[in-house]
Structure formats: structure tokens, C-alpha cells
Amino acid sequence: GKVRAPTHIISTISDDRGEEPCYAGVPMSSIIEKGYGVGDVISLLWFKRSLPRYCTQFIEICIMLCADHGPCVSGAHNTIVTARAGKDLVSSLVSGLLTIGPRFGGAIDDAARYFKDAHDRALTPYEFVEGMKKKGIRVAGIGHRIKNRDNKDKRVELLQKFARTHFPSVKYMEYAVQVETYTLTKANNLVLNVDGAIGSLFLDLLAGSGMFTKQEIDEIVEIGYLNGLFVLARSIGLIGHTFDQKRLKQPLYRHPWEDVLYTK
Ligand code: ACO
Ligand code: LMR
């Protein structure tokens, strides 16, 4: 019989060996003919299935809303400084991407993990937030540098509005809102931020779409797929900032001495 040499790589999401490339078994021609969008492509390549239209639309809204947030945020700042140091597109892009993490843009997975655990264990917002405080862990998805109770993040409101209209259930998001109501009694800037809104709403998408088993949802949350949404989205803006600096022929950036507190 045939002897099959063991392979060194296993891959399950795409295949380019046939006449045309396939994403999760769906041929490229069908992706184009059916008018699929980037949300559908993400569904196929990340989740290995076609998701209902409201889900792919939600994914696309996340991407559009998180594409950029001005030049002053950590990621854009790094990208701008790198581009002005004369570096190429990829270097400028990754320099910005490397700032995405627990404080900036990369709190989506932890927000989903903690909100899911607290919601499923039926913790009150008080028990959840105070329990986190005791452990010395900041609540992922809560807090913002410039947004506050009187200047809420429009992106969060837009995501909530879409989900309330299209999702069968928004129980995790409603839990996150209850947490926000409690944290706002502690400080004005402890609002539900865009990471927290995406994290909690993606739990609702996974649980409410009927497309994922409980085990699959746990795996997605455990592996941490969701920061990928911010990484992907913000790449659009960071690439834009790189082109902008090059177009403007901006010189090497040097931070002003006056803005540094030199001290012993
Ligand atoms: N949970 C609990 N307490 C908090 C939180 C939080 N998420 N955020 C701030 N606080 C409290 C703490 O008591 C903190 O004091 P500490 O430094 O002794 O812990 C106090 O508020 C002041 O915190 P600051 O560091 O001054 O707040 P800052 O404005 O710098 O923080 C930040 C903003 C980084 C977003 C913060 O709220 C945080 O870490 N949040 C959790 C991570 C997160 O969700 N990041 C995503 C933000 S949205 C985005 O990047 C697209
Ligand atoms: C962002 O999307 O970059 C922000 O929410 C972070 C910020 O500080 O504005």
C-alpha cells in the first residue's frame, strides 16, 4: 500500500492547491459572486464557518470603528515617530502595533474572559469589581484616558445600538453596562470602553448566533481571538499615519527637553 510521509505542518483554514484558492472550503469565485465582504472573509479564516449577515456586519463595524483614533494615541504616536525616523512601511506599522496590549486596544480578550466568568457565575457588579480590586487587577474593558460619564465614547454607543437592534440577546453587554454603572460610582472616567464593548458583545455574538458550541466559545475566549479585531482594524489607521508623515516629508522627531521632567 501507499506509505504516507508524516507532514510537518497541519493547516485547516485555506488551500491554494486547486484551480482557485479556497477559504475554509469556499472557493474565491464564490466569495466574489456572493458579494462577500471582509466580515465574511474573517468568519471563514478565523472561525472556519460562514456567519449570518448581522454577525459579519458587526465584525465590519468593529473594524471600521477601531480603524483609527487620531495621532495622539500610543499606536499612532509610535508609528509617526518611526516613519519620521525614515523607516519603511512595515517597520512603522509594527512599531505602532507593538503598543497594542493590556492598556491600549488589547484588552478585548481579557474583557471577554472576565465578563463571561463573572456573568456566568452570577456575580453582582459589586462582587466582581471589588473581587478584582482585591486581586490587584484592573477591570479590562473599563476606563479611558479622555472619555468619561459626560463624554461617552460614541463608538461604544454605536456598537450597542447595532447589537440591541440585531442580536437575539445582549446579556453579556448588559452585564458590562451594569459593571460600568458601578465603576462610575467610583470615578468619572471608569466608563465601558471600546475594548469592553467589543469583548462583551462578541460573547453575545458567539452565544446568540447558534453557530458555536459551548466548547468552541470557551476555546475562542481562552485562545484569545478578539484582540485580533483591534490589531486588524488599527493597522488601517497606522498605515494611513505612515503615508501621511511621508507625504508631509516630516523630519526626524525629537521630543522637546521642556516636556521632560529631569530629576534625580
Ligand atoms: N479597573 C479598575 N480601576 C481602574 C481601572 C480599571 N479598568 N482603570 C483605572 N482605574 C482606577 C485605579 O484605581 C487607578 O489607580 P491605580 O493606578 O492605582 O491602579 C485610577 O483609576 C487611575 O488610573 P489611571 O492609570 O490614571 O487611569 P488612566 O486614565 O491612565 O487609565 C486605562 C486608562 C489605561 C484605559 C485604564 O482605565 C485601564 O487600565 N483600563 C483597563 C484596560 C483597558 O480596558 N484598556 C483599553 C482602553 S480602550 C482602548 O485602548 C481602545
Ligand atoms: C483608541 O481607540 O485608540 C483609544 O480609545 C485610545 C485613546 O486613548 O483614545
mmCIF file with all atom_site columns, C-alpha atoms in Angstrom, residues 41-255:
data_model
loop_
_atom_site.group_PDB
_atom_site.id
_atom_site.type_symbol
_atom_site.label_atom_id
_atom_site.label_alt_id
_atom_site.label_comp_id
_atom_site.label_asym_id
_atom_site.label_entity_id
_atom_site.label_seq_id
_atom_site.pdbx_PDB_ins_code
_atom_site.Cartn_x
_atom_site.Cartn_y
_atom_site.Cartn_z
_atom_site.occupancy
_atom_site.B_iso_or_equiv
_atom_site.pdbx_formal_charge
_atom_site.auth_seq_id
_atom_site.auth_comp_id
_atom_site.auth_asym_id
_atom_site.auth_atom_id
_atom_site.pdbx_PDB_model_num
ATOM 1   C CA . VAL A 1 41  ? -13.603 36.517 4.975  1.00 0.00 ? 41  VAL A CA 1
ATOM 2   C CA . ILE A 1 42  ? -12.771 36.937 8.669  1.00 0.00 ? 42  ILE A CA 1
ATOM 3   C CA . SER A 1 43  ? -15.555 34.475 9.544  1.00 0.00 ? 43  SER A CA 1
ATOM 4   C CA . LEU A 1 44  ? -14.082 31.902 7.179  1.00 0.00 ? 44  LEU A CA 1
ATOM 5   C CA . LEU A 1 45  ? -10.416 32.341 8.058  1.00 0.00 ? 45  LEU A CA 1
ATOM 6   C CA . TRP A 1 46  ? -10.751 32.856 11.811 1.00 0.00 ? 46  TRP A CA 1
ATOM 7   C CA . PHE A 1 47  ? -13.887 30.920 12.714 1.00 0.00 ? 47  PHE A CA 1
ATOM 8   C CA . LYS A 1 48  ? -13.863 28.429 9.820  1.00 0.00 ? 48  LYS A CA 1
ATOM 9   C CA . ARG A 1 49  ? -17.549 28.960 9.013  1.00 0.00 ? 49  ARG A CA 1
ATOM 10  C CA . SER A 1 50  ? -19.910 31.371 7.297  1.00 0.00 ? 50  SER A CA 1
ATOM 11  C CA . LEU A 1 51  ? -21.697 33.504 9.860  1.00 0.00 ? 51  LEU A CA 1
ATOM 12  C CA . PRO A 1 52  ? -25.103 35.181 9.468  1.00 0.00 ? 52  PRO A CA 1
ATOM 13  C CA . ARG A 1 53  ? -25.116 38.629 7.876  1.00 0.00 ? 53  ARG A CA 1
ATOM 14  C CA . TYR A 1 54  ? -25.710 40.519 11.145 1.00 0.00 ? 54  TYR A CA 1
ATOM 15  C CA . CYS A 1 55  ? -22.571 38.889 12.589 1.00 0.00 ? 55  CYS A CA 1
ATOM 16  C CA . THR A 1 56  ? -20.341 39.735 9.628  1.00 0.00 ? 56  THR A CA 1
ATOM 17  C CA . GLN A 1 57  ? -21.785 43.246 9.641  1.00 0.00 ? 57  GLN A CA 1
ATOM 18  C CA . PHE A 1 58  ? -20.927 43.552 13.344 1.00 0.00 ? 58  PHE A CA 1
ATOM 19  C CA . ILE A 1 59  ? -17.354 42.409 12.624 1.00 0.00 ? 59  ILE A CA 1
ATOM 20  C CA . GLU A 1 60  ? -17.094 45.013 9.856  1.00 0.00 ? 60  GLU A CA 1
ATOM 21  C CA . ILE A 1 61  ? -18.455 47.730 12.142 1.00 0.00 ? 61  ILE A CA 1
ATOM 22  C CA . CYS A 1 62  ? -15.801 46.836 14.767 1.00 0.00 ? 62  CYS A CA 1
ATOM 23  C CA . ILE A 1 63  ? -13.114 47.123 12.087 1.00 0.00 ? 63  ILE A CA 1
ATOM 24  C CA . MET A 1 64  ? -14.399 50.471 10.834 1.00 0.00 ? 64  MET A CA 1
ATOM 25  C CA . LEU A 1 65  ? -14.868 51.979 14.302 1.00 0.00 ? 65  LEU A CA 1
ATOM 26  C CA . CYS A 1 66  ? -11.416 50.930 15.517 1.00 0.00 ? 66  CYS A CA 1
ATOM 27  C CA . ALA A 1 67  ? -9.505  51.817 12.333 1.00 0.00 ? 67  ALA A CA 1
ATOM 28  C CA . ASP A 1 68  ? -8.095  54.995 13.865 1.00 0.00 ? 68  ASP A CA 1
ATOM 29  C CA . HIS A 1 69  ? -8.370  57.312 16.850 1.00 0.00 ? 69  HIS A CA 1
ATOM 30  C CA . GLY A 1 70  ? -6.180  60.240 15.901 1.00 0.00 ? 70  GLY A CA 1
ATOM 31  C CA . PRO A 1 71  ? -2.421  60.847 16.076 1.00 0.00 ? 71  PRO A CA 1
ATOM 32  C CA . CYS A 1 72  ? -2.077  61.100 19.875 1.00 0.00 ? 72  CYS A CA 1
ATOM 33  C CA . VAL A 1 73  ? -2.818  57.523 20.941 1.00 0.00 ? 73  VAL A CA 1
ATOM 34  C CA . SER A 1 74  ? 0.032   55.109 21.733 1.00 0.00 ? 74  SER A CA 1
ATOM 35  C CA . GLY A 1 75  ? -0.044  53.179 18.449 1.00 0.00 ? 75  GLY A CA 1
ATOM 36  C CA . ALA A 1 76  ? -0.257  56.146 16.096 1.00 0.00 ? 76  ALA A CA 1
ATOM 37  C CA . HIS A 1 77  ? 2.394   58.012 18.095 1.00 0.00 ? 77  HIS A CA 1
ATOM 38  C CA . ASN A 1 78  ? 4.882   55.160 17.718 1.00 0.00 ? 78  ASN A CA 1
ATOM 39  C CA . THR A 1 79  ? 4.104   54.796 14.023 1.00 0.00 ? 79  THR A CA 1
ATOM 40  C CA . ILE A 1 80  ? 4.539   58.536 13.427 1.00 0.00 ? 80  ILE A CA 1
ATOM 41  C CA . VAL A 1 81  ? 7.884   58.650 15.277 1.00 0.00 ? 81  VAL A CA 1
ATOM 42  C CA . THR A 1 82  ? 9.097   55.587 13.362 1.00 0.00 ? 82  THR A CA 1
ATOM 43  C CA . ALA A 1 83  ? 8.019   56.932 9.972  1.00 0.00 ? 83  ALA A CA 1
ATOM 44  C CA . ARG A 1 84  ? 9.754   60.231 10.790 1.00 0.00 ? 84  ARG A CA 1
ATOM 45  C CA . ALA A 1 85  ? 12.929  58.288 11.588 1.00 0.00 ? 85  ALA A CA 1
ATOM 46  C CA . GLY A 1 86  ? 12.895  57.323 7.913  1.00 0.00 ? 86  GLY A CA 1
ATOM 47  C CA . LYS A 1 87  ? 11.800  53.746 8.403  1.00 0.00 ? 87  LYS A CA 1
ATOM 48  C CA . ASP A 1 88  ? 9.762   51.787 5.856  1.00 0.00 ? 88  ASP A CA 1
ATOM 49  C CA . LEU A 1 89  ? 6.039   50.998 5.926  1.00 0.00 ? 89  LEU A CA 1
ATOM 50  C CA . VAL A 1 90  ? 6.286   47.619 7.648  1.00 0.00 ? 90  VAL A CA 1
ATOM 51  C CA . SER A 1 91  ? 8.620   48.939 10.366 1.00 0.00 ? 91  SER A CA 1
ATOM 52  C CA . SER A 1 92  ? 6.374   51.959 11.003 1.00 0.00 ? 92  SER A CA 1
ATOM 53  C CA . LEU A 1 93  ? 3.294   49.726 11.113 1.00 0.00 ? 93  LEU A CA 1
ATOM 54  C CA . VAL A 1 94  ? 4.692   47.136 13.523 1.00 0.00 ? 94  VAL A CA 1
ATOM 55  C CA . SER A 1 95  ? 6.165   49.820 15.741 1.00 0.00 ? 95  SER A CA 1
ATOM 56  C CA . GLY A 1 96  ? 2.598   51.062 16.290 1.00 0.00 ? 96  GLY A CA 1
ATOM 57  C CA . LEU A 1 97  ? 1.114   47.583 16.540 1.00 0.00 ? 97  LEU A CA 1
ATOM 58  C CA . LEU A 1 98  ? 3.566   46.680 19.306 1.00 0.00 ? 98  LEU A CA 1
ATOM 59  C CA . THR A 1 99  ? 1.850   49.126 21.657 1.00 0.00 ? 99  THR A CA 1
ATOM 60  C CA . ILE A 1 100 ? -1.411  47.173 21.462 1.00 0.00 ? 100 ILE A CA 1
ATOM 61  C CA . GLY A 1 101 ? -1.765  45.343 24.745 1.00 0.00 ? 101 GLY A CA 1
ATOM 62  C CA . PRO A 1 102 ? -3.477  45.302 28.140 1.00 0.00 ? 102 PRO A CA 1
ATOM 63  C CA . ARG A 1 103 ? -3.792  49.085 28.426 1.00 0.00 ? 103 ARG A CA 1
ATOM 64  C CA . PHE A 1 104 ? -4.319  50.081 24.805 1.00 0.00 ? 104 PHE A CA 1
ATOM 65  C CA . GLY A 1 105 ? -6.602  48.215 22.399 1.00 0.00 ? 105 GLY A CA 1
ATOM 66  C CA . GLY A 1 106 ? -5.565  44.762 23.550 1.00 0.00 ? 106 GLY A CA 1
ATOM 67  C CA . ALA A 1 107 ? -7.945  44.431 26.480 1.00 0.00 ? 107 ALA A CA 1
ATOM 68  C CA . ILE A 1 108 ? -10.724 42.829 24.415 1.00 0.00 ? 108 ILE A CA 1
ATOM 69  C CA . ASP A 1 109 ? -9.858  39.212 25.197 1.00 0.00 ? 109 ASP A CA 1
ATOM 70  C CA . ASP A 1 110 ? -9.448  39.846 28.907 1.00 0.00 ? 110 ASP A CA 1
ATOM 71  C CA . ALA A 1 111 ? -12.689 41.829 28.950 1.00 0.00 ? 111 ALA A CA 1
ATOM 72  C CA . ALA A 1 112 ? -14.470 38.859 27.347 1.00 0.00 ? 112 ALA A CA 1
ATOM 73  C CA . ARG A 1 113 ? -12.790 36.400 29.761 1.00 0.00 ? 113 ARG A CA 1
ATOM 74  C CA . TYR A 1 114 ? -13.598 38.338 32.934 1.00 0.00 ? 114 TYR A CA 1
ATOM 75  C CA . PHE A 1 115 ? -17.099 39.473 31.944 1.00 0.00 ? 115 PHE A CA 1
ATOM 76  C CA . LYS A 1 116 ? -18.004 35.919 30.881 1.00 0.00 ? 116 LYS A CA 1
ATOM 77  C CA . ASP A 1 117 ? -16.696 34.378 34.063 1.00 0.00 ? 117 ASP A CA 1
ATOM 78  C CA . ALA A 1 118 ? -18.383 36.960 36.304 1.00 0.00 ? 118 ALA A CA 1
ATOM 79  C CA . HIS A 1 119 ? -21.692 36.841 34.388 1.00 0.00 ? 119 HIS A CA 1
ATOM 80  C CA . ASP A 1 120 ? -21.815 33.035 34.258 1.00 0.00 ? 120 ASP A CA 1
ATOM 81  C CA . ARG A 1 121 ? -21.040 32.806 37.975 1.00 0.00 ? 121 ARG A CA 1
ATOM 82  C CA . ALA A 1 122 ? -23.837 35.346 38.575 1.00 0.00 ? 122 ALA A CA 1
ATOM 83  C CA . LEU A 1 123 ? -21.537 37.735 40.452 1.00 0.00 ? 123 LEU A CA 1
ATOM 84  C CA . THR A 1 124 ? -23.060 41.121 41.184 1.00 0.00 ? 124 THR A CA 1
ATOM 85  C CA . PRO A 1 125 ? -21.087 44.033 39.666 1.00 0.00 ? 125 PRO A CA 1
ATOM 86  C CA . TYR A 1 126 ? -20.060 44.924 43.223 1.00 0.00 ? 126 TYR A CA 1
ATOM 87  C CA . GLU A 1 127 ? -18.720 41.398 43.894 1.00 0.00 ? 127 GLU A CA 1
ATOM 88  C CA . PHE A 1 128 ? -16.949 41.305 40.522 1.00 0.00 ? 128 PHE A CA 1
ATOM 89  C CA . VAL A 1 129 ? -15.289 44.741 40.696 1.00 0.00 ? 129 VAL A CA 1
ATOM 90  C CA . GLU A 1 130 ? -14.333 44.524 44.357 1.00 0.00 ? 130 GLU A CA 1
ATOM 91  C CA . GLY A 1 131 ? -13.031 40.973 43.812 1.00 0.00 ? 131 GLY A CA 1
ATOM 92  C CA . MET A 1 132 ? -10.781 42.256 41.009 1.00 0.00 ? 132 MET A CA 1
ATOM 93  C CA . LYS A 1 133 ? -9.613  45.106 43.236 1.00 0.00 ? 133 LYS A CA 1
ATOM 94  C CA . LYS A 1 134 ? -8.648  42.647 45.971 1.00 0.00 ? 134 LYS A CA 1
ATOM 95  C CA . LYS A 1 135 ? -6.596  40.703 43.418 1.00 0.00 ? 135 LYS A CA 1
ATOM 96  C CA . GLY A 1 136 ? -4.987  43.958 42.231 1.00 0.00 ? 136 GLY A CA 1
ATOM 97  C CA . ILE A 1 137 ? -6.272  43.511 38.673 1.00 0.00 ? 137 ILE A CA 1
ATOM 98  C CA . ARG A 1 138 ? -7.812  46.393 36.720 1.00 0.00 ? 138 ARG A CA 1
ATOM 99  C CA . VAL A 1 139 ? -11.139 45.555 35.107 1.00 0.00 ? 139 VAL A CA 1
ATOM 100 C CA . ALA A 1 140 ? -10.354 45.036 31.417 1.00 0.00 ? 140 ALA A CA 1
ATOM 101 C CA . GLY A 1 141 ? -12.758 46.946 29.184 1.00 0.00 ? 141 GLY A CA 1
ATOM 102 C CA . ILE A 1 142 ? -13.359 49.657 31.788 1.00 0.00 ? 142 ILE A CA 1
ATOM 103 C CA . GLY A 1 143 ? -11.720 53.091 31.894 1.00 0.00 ? 143 GLY A CA 1
ATOM 104 C CA . HIS A 1 144 ? -10.493 55.597 29.381 1.00 0.00 ? 144 HIS A CA 1
ATOM 105 C CA . ARG A 1 145 ? -7.895  58.336 29.268 1.00 0.00 ? 145 ARG A CA 1
ATOM 106 C CA . ILE A 1 146 ? -10.163 61.019 27.751 1.00 0.00 ? 146 ILE A CA 1
ATOM 107 C CA . LYS A 1 147 ? -13.676 59.576 27.799 1.00 0.00 ? 147 LYS A CA 1
ATOM 108 C CA . ASN A 1 148 ? -15.927 59.864 30.850 1.00 0.00 ? 148 ASN A CA 1
ATOM 109 C CA . ARG A 1 149 ? -19.507 59.839 32.091 1.00 0.00 ? 149 ARG A CA 1
ATOM 110 C CA . ASP A 1 150 ? -20.298 63.176 30.384 1.00 0.00 ? 150 ASP A CA 1
ATOM 111 C CA . ASN A 1 151 ? -18.266 62.484 27.253 1.00 0.00 ? 151 ASN A CA 1
ATOM 112 C CA . LYS A 1 152 ? -19.104 58.859 26.460 1.00 0.00 ? 152 LYS A CA 1
ATOM 113 C CA . ASP A 1 153 ? -17.343 57.004 23.667 1.00 0.00 ? 153 ASP A CA 1
ATOM 114 C CA . LYS A 1 154 ? -19.543 57.302 20.558 1.00 0.00 ? 154 LYS A CA 1
ATOM 115 C CA . ARG A 1 155 ? -18.087 54.039 19.230 1.00 0.00 ? 155 ARG A CA 1
ATOM 116 C CA . VAL A 1 156 ? -19.444 52.171 22.243 1.00 0.00 ? 156 VAL A CA 1
ATOM 117 C CA . GLU A 1 157 ? -22.886 53.690 21.744 1.00 0.00 ? 157 GLU A CA 1
ATOM 118 C CA . LEU A 1 158 ? -22.891 52.738 18.044 1.00 0.00 ? 158 LEU A CA 1
ATOM 119 C CA . LEU A 1 159 ? -21.910 49.129 18.791 1.00 0.00 ? 159 LEU A CA 1
ATOM 120 C CA . GLN A 1 160 ? -24.550 48.875 21.495 1.00 0.00 ? 160 GLN A CA 1
ATOM 121 C CA . LYS A 1 161 ? -27.225 50.327 19.224 1.00 0.00 ? 161 LYS A CA 1
ATOM 122 C CA . PHE A 1 162 ? -26.418 47.897 16.414 1.00 0.00 ? 162 PHE A CA 1
ATOM 123 C CA . ALA A 1 163 ? -26.396 44.902 18.749 1.00 0.00 ? 163 ALA A CA 1
ATOM 124 C CA . ARG A 1 164 ? -29.607 45.876 20.527 1.00 0.00 ? 164 ARG A CA 1
ATOM 125 C CA . THR A 1 165 ? -31.306 46.035 17.120 1.00 0.00 ? 165 THR A CA 1
ATOM 126 C CA . HIS A 1 166 ? -29.830 42.912 15.501 1.00 0.00 ? 166 HIS A CA 1
ATOM 127 C CA . PHE A 1 167 ? -28.614 40.449 18.158 1.00 0.00 ? 167 PHE A CA 1
ATOM 128 C CA . PRO A 1 168 ? -31.035 37.902 19.635 1.00 0.00 ? 168 PRO A CA 1
ATOM 129 C CA . SER A 1 169 ? -29.567 38.597 23.077 1.00 0.00 ? 169 SER A CA 1
ATOM 130 C CA . VAL A 1 170 ? -27.173 41.154 24.549 1.00 0.00 ? 170 VAL A CA 1
ATOM 131 C CA . LYS A 1 171 ? -26.942 39.651 28.047 1.00 0.00 ? 171 LYS A CA 1
ATOM 132 C CA . TYR A 1 172 ? -23.149 39.942 28.324 1.00 0.00 ? 172 TYR A CA 1
ATOM 133 C CA . MET A 1 173 ? -23.174 43.525 27.121 1.00 0.00 ? 173 MET A CA 1
ATOM 134 C CA . GLU A 1 174 ? -25.952 44.356 29.600 1.00 0.00 ? 174 GLU A CA 1
ATOM 135 C CA . TYR A 1 175 ? -23.803 42.822 32.327 1.00 0.00 ? 175 TYR A CA 1
ATOM 136 C CA . ALA A 1 176 ? -20.866 45.001 31.230 1.00 0.00 ? 176 ALA A CA 1
ATOM 137 C CA . VAL A 1 177 ? -23.156 48.039 31.377 1.00 0.00 ? 177 VAL A CA 1
ATOM 138 C CA . GLN A 1 178 ? -24.135 47.109 34.951 1.00 0.00 ? 178 GLN A CA 1
ATOM 139 C CA . VAL A 1 179 ? -20.420 46.878 35.787 1.00 0.00 ? 179 VAL A CA 1
ATOM 140 C CA . GLU A 1 180 ? -19.934 50.328 34.222 1.00 0.00 ? 180 GLU A CA 1
ATOM 141 C CA . THR A 1 181 ? -22.797 51.737 36.308 1.00 0.00 ? 181 THR A CA 1
ATOM 142 C CA . TYR A 1 182 ? -20.981 50.513 39.409 1.00 0.00 ? 182 TYR A CA 1
ATOM 143 C CA . THR A 1 183 ? -17.464 51.641 38.375 1.00 0.00 ? 183 THR A CA 1
ATOM 144 C CA . LEU A 1 184 ? -18.842 55.097 37.515 1.00 0.00 ? 184 LEU A CA 1
ATOM 145 C CA . THR A 1 185 ? -19.797 55.487 41.169 1.00 0.00 ? 185 THR A CA 1
ATOM 146 C CA . LYS A 1 186 ? -16.054 55.188 41.909 1.00 0.00 ? 186 LYS A CA 1
ATOM 147 C CA . ALA A 1 187 ? -14.601 57.537 39.261 1.00 0.00 ? 187 ALA A CA 1
ATOM 148 C CA . ASN A 1 188 ? -15.877 59.571 36.357 1.00 0.00 ? 188 ASN A CA 1
ATOM 149 C CA . ASN A 1 189 ? -13.611 58.022 33.714 1.00 0.00 ? 189 ASN A CA 1
ATOM 150 C CA . LEU A 1 190 ? -14.372 54.375 34.534 1.00 0.00 ? 190 LEU A CA 1
ATOM 151 C CA . VAL A 1 191 ? -16.679 54.029 31.534 1.00 0.00 ? 191 VAL A CA 1
ATOM 152 C CA . LEU A 1 192 ? -17.201 50.928 29.425 1.00 0.00 ? 192 LEU A CA 1
ATOM 153 C CA . ASN A 1 193 ? -14.582 51.444 26.732 1.00 0.00 ? 193 ASN A CA 1
ATOM 154 C CA . VAL A 1 194 ? -14.494 50.201 23.149 1.00 0.00 ? 194 VAL A CA 1
ATOM 155 C CA . ASP A 1 195 ? -12.477 47.110 24.118 1.00 0.00 ? 195 ASP A CA 1
ATOM 156 C CA . GLY A 1 196 ? -15.052 46.244 26.781 1.00 0.00 ? 196 GLY A CA 1
ATOM 157 C CA . ALA A 1 197 ? -17.948 46.838 24.399 1.00 0.00 ? 197 ALA A CA 1
ATOM 158 C CA . ILE A 1 198 ? -16.428 44.603 21.707 1.00 0.00 ? 198 ILE A CA 1
ATOM 159 C CA . GLY A 1 199 ? -15.414 41.932 24.233 1.00 0.00 ? 199 GLY A CA 1
ATOM 160 C CA . SER A 1 200 ? -18.840 41.675 25.831 1.00 0.00 ? 200 SER A CA 1
ATOM 161 C CA . LEU A 1 201 ? -20.747 41.946 22.536 1.00 0.00 ? 201 LEU A CA 1
ATOM 162 C CA . PHE A 1 202 ? -18.623 39.299 20.880 1.00 0.00 ? 202 PHE A CA 1
ATOM 163 C CA . LEU A 1 203 ? -19.631 36.953 23.688 1.00 0.00 ? 203 LEU A CA 1
ATOM 164 C CA . ASP A 1 204 ? -23.230 37.757 22.783 1.00 0.00 ? 204 ASP A CA 1
ATOM 165 C CA . LEU A 1 205 ? -22.486 37.139 19.106 1.00 0.00 ? 205 LEU A CA 1
ATOM 166 C CA . LEU A 1 206 ? -20.865 33.770 19.828 1.00 0.00 ? 206 LEU A CA 1
ATOM 167 C CA . ALA A 1 207 ? -23.571 32.641 22.252 1.00 0.00 ? 207 ALA A CA 1
ATOM 168 C CA . GLY A 1 208 ? -26.582 34.055 20.386 1.00 0.00 ? 208 GLY A CA 1
ATOM 169 C CA . SER A 1 209 ? -25.782 33.115 16.797 1.00 0.00 ? 209 SER A CA 1
ATOM 170 C CA . GLY A 1 210 ? -26.317 29.400 17.386 1.00 0.00 ? 210 GLY A CA 1
ATOM 171 C CA . MET A 1 211 ? -23.225 28.794 15.261 1.00 0.00 ? 211 MET A CA 1
ATOM 172 C CA . PHE A 1 212 ? -20.841 27.762 18.061 1.00 0.00 ? 212 PHE A CA 1
ATOM 173 C CA . THR A 1 213 ? -20.911 25.042 20.690 1.00 0.00 ? 213 THR A CA 1
ATOM 174 C CA . LYS A 1 214 ? -20.229 25.948 24.287 1.00 0.00 ? 214 LYS A CA 1
ATOM 175 C CA . GLN A 1 215 ? -16.862 24.246 23.983 1.00 0.00 ? 215 GLN A CA 1
ATOM 176 C CA . GLU A 1 216 ? -15.983 26.276 20.874 1.00 0.00 ? 216 GLU A CA 1
ATOM 177 C CA . ILE A 1 217 ? -16.901 29.518 22.640 1.00 0.00 ? 217 ILE A CA 1
ATOM 178 C CA . ASP A 1 218 ? -14.697 28.588 25.601 1.00 0.00 ? 218 ASP A CA 1
ATOM 179 C CA . GLU A 1 219 ? -11.836 27.823 23.214 1.00 0.00 ? 219 GLU A CA 1
ATOM 180 C CA . ILE A 1 220 ? -12.196 31.132 21.327 1.00 0.00 ? 220 ILE A CA 1
ATOM 181 C CA . VAL A 1 221 ? -12.183 33.048 24.614 1.00 0.00 ? 221 VAL A CA 1
ATOM 182 C CA . GLU A 1 222 ? -9.305  31.023 26.054 1.00 0.00 ? 222 GLU A CA 1
ATOM 183 C CA . ILE A 1 223 ? -7.075  31.266 22.975 1.00 0.00 ? 223 ILE A CA 1
ATOM 184 C CA . GLY A 1 224 ? -7.925  34.961 22.639 1.00 0.00 ? 224 GLY A CA 1
ATOM 185 C CA . TYR A 1 225 ? -9.146  35.692 19.112 1.00 0.00 ? 225 TYR A CA 1
ATOM 186 C CA . LEU A 1 226 ? -10.692 39.046 19.825 1.00 0.00 ? 226 LEU A CA 1
ATOM 187 C CA . ASN A 1 227 ? -7.676  41.345 20.184 1.00 0.00 ? 227 ASN A CA 1
ATOM 188 C CA . GLY A 1 228 ? -7.163  40.385 16.545 1.00 0.00 ? 228 GLY A CA 1
ATOM 189 C CA . LEU A 1 229 ? -10.086 42.652 15.672 1.00 0.00 ? 229 LEU A CA 1
ATOM 190 C CA . PHE A 1 230 ? -8.304  45.693 17.096 1.00 0.00 ? 230 PHE A CA 1
ATOM 191 C CA . VAL A 1 231 ? -4.941  44.710 15.589 1.00 0.00 ? 231 VAL A CA 1
ATOM 192 C CA . LEU A 1 232 ? -6.522  44.298 12.168 1.00 0.00 ? 232 LEU A CA 1
ATOM 193 C CA . ALA A 1 233 ? -8.601  47.460 12.419 1.00 0.00 ? 233 ALA A CA 1
ATOM 194 C CA . ARG A 1 234 ? -5.867  49.726 13.730 1.00 0.00 ? 234 ARG A CA 1
ATOM 195 C CA . SER A 1 235 ? -3.447  48.546 11.038 1.00 0.00 ? 235 SER A CA 1
ATOM 196 C CA . ILE A 1 236 ? -5.607  50.545 8.622  1.00 0.00 ? 236 ILE A CA 1
ATOM 197 C CA . GLY A 1 237 ? -5.021  53.747 10.573 1.00 0.00 ? 237 GLY A CA 1
ATOM 198 C CA . LEU A 1 238 ? -1.352  53.068 11.263 1.00 0.00 ? 238 LEU A CA 1
ATOM 199 C CA . ILE A 1 239 ? -0.681  52.541 7.556  1.00 0.00 ? 239 ILE A CA 1
ATOM 200 C CA . GLY A 1 240 ? -2.515  55.830 6.931  1.00 0.00 ? 240 GLY A CA 1
ATOM 201 C CA . HIS A 1 241 ? -0.340  57.643 9.508  1.00 0.00 ? 241 HIS A CA 1
ATOM 202 C CA . THR A 1 242 ? 2.804   56.279 7.846  1.00 0.00 ? 242 THR A CA 1
ATOM 203 C CA . PHE A 1 243 ? 1.727   57.591 4.419  1.00 0.00 ? 243 PHE A CA 1
ATOM 204 C CA . ASP A 1 244 ? 0.687   60.898 5.984  1.00 0.00 ? 244 ASP A CA 1
ATOM 205 C CA . GLN A 1 245 ? 4.125   61.513 7.538  1.00 0.00 ? 245 GLN A CA 1
ATOM 206 C CA . LYS A 1 246 ? 5.916   60.549 4.324  1.00 0.00 ? 246 LYS A CA 1
ATOM 207 C CA . ARG A 1 247 ? 3.598   62.742 2.228  1.00 0.00 ? 247 ARG A CA 1
ATOM 208 C CA . LEU A 1 248 ? 4.232   65.649 4.600  1.00 0.00 ? 248 LEU A CA 1
ATOM 209 C CA . LYS A 1 249 ? 8.015   64.981 4.428  1.00 0.00 ? 249 LYS A CA 1
ATOM 210 C CA . GLN A 1 250 ? 8.212   65.243 8.203  1.00 0.00 ? 250 GLN A CA 1
ATOM 211 C CA . PRO A 1 251 ? 11.719  65.435 9.690  1.00 0.00 ? 251 PRO A CA 1
ATOM 212 C CA . LEU A 1 252 ? 13.193  63.227 12.415 1.00 0.00 ? 252 LEU A CA 1
ATOM 213 C CA . TYR A 1 253 ? 11.168  63.585 15.595 1.00 0.00 ? 253 TYR A CA 1
ATOM 214 C CA . ARG A 1 254 ? 12.925  64.667 18.766 1.00 0.00 ? 254 ARG A CA 1
ATOM 215 C CA . HIS A 1 255 ? 10.940  65.151 21.931 1.00 0.00 ? 255 HIS A CA 1
#
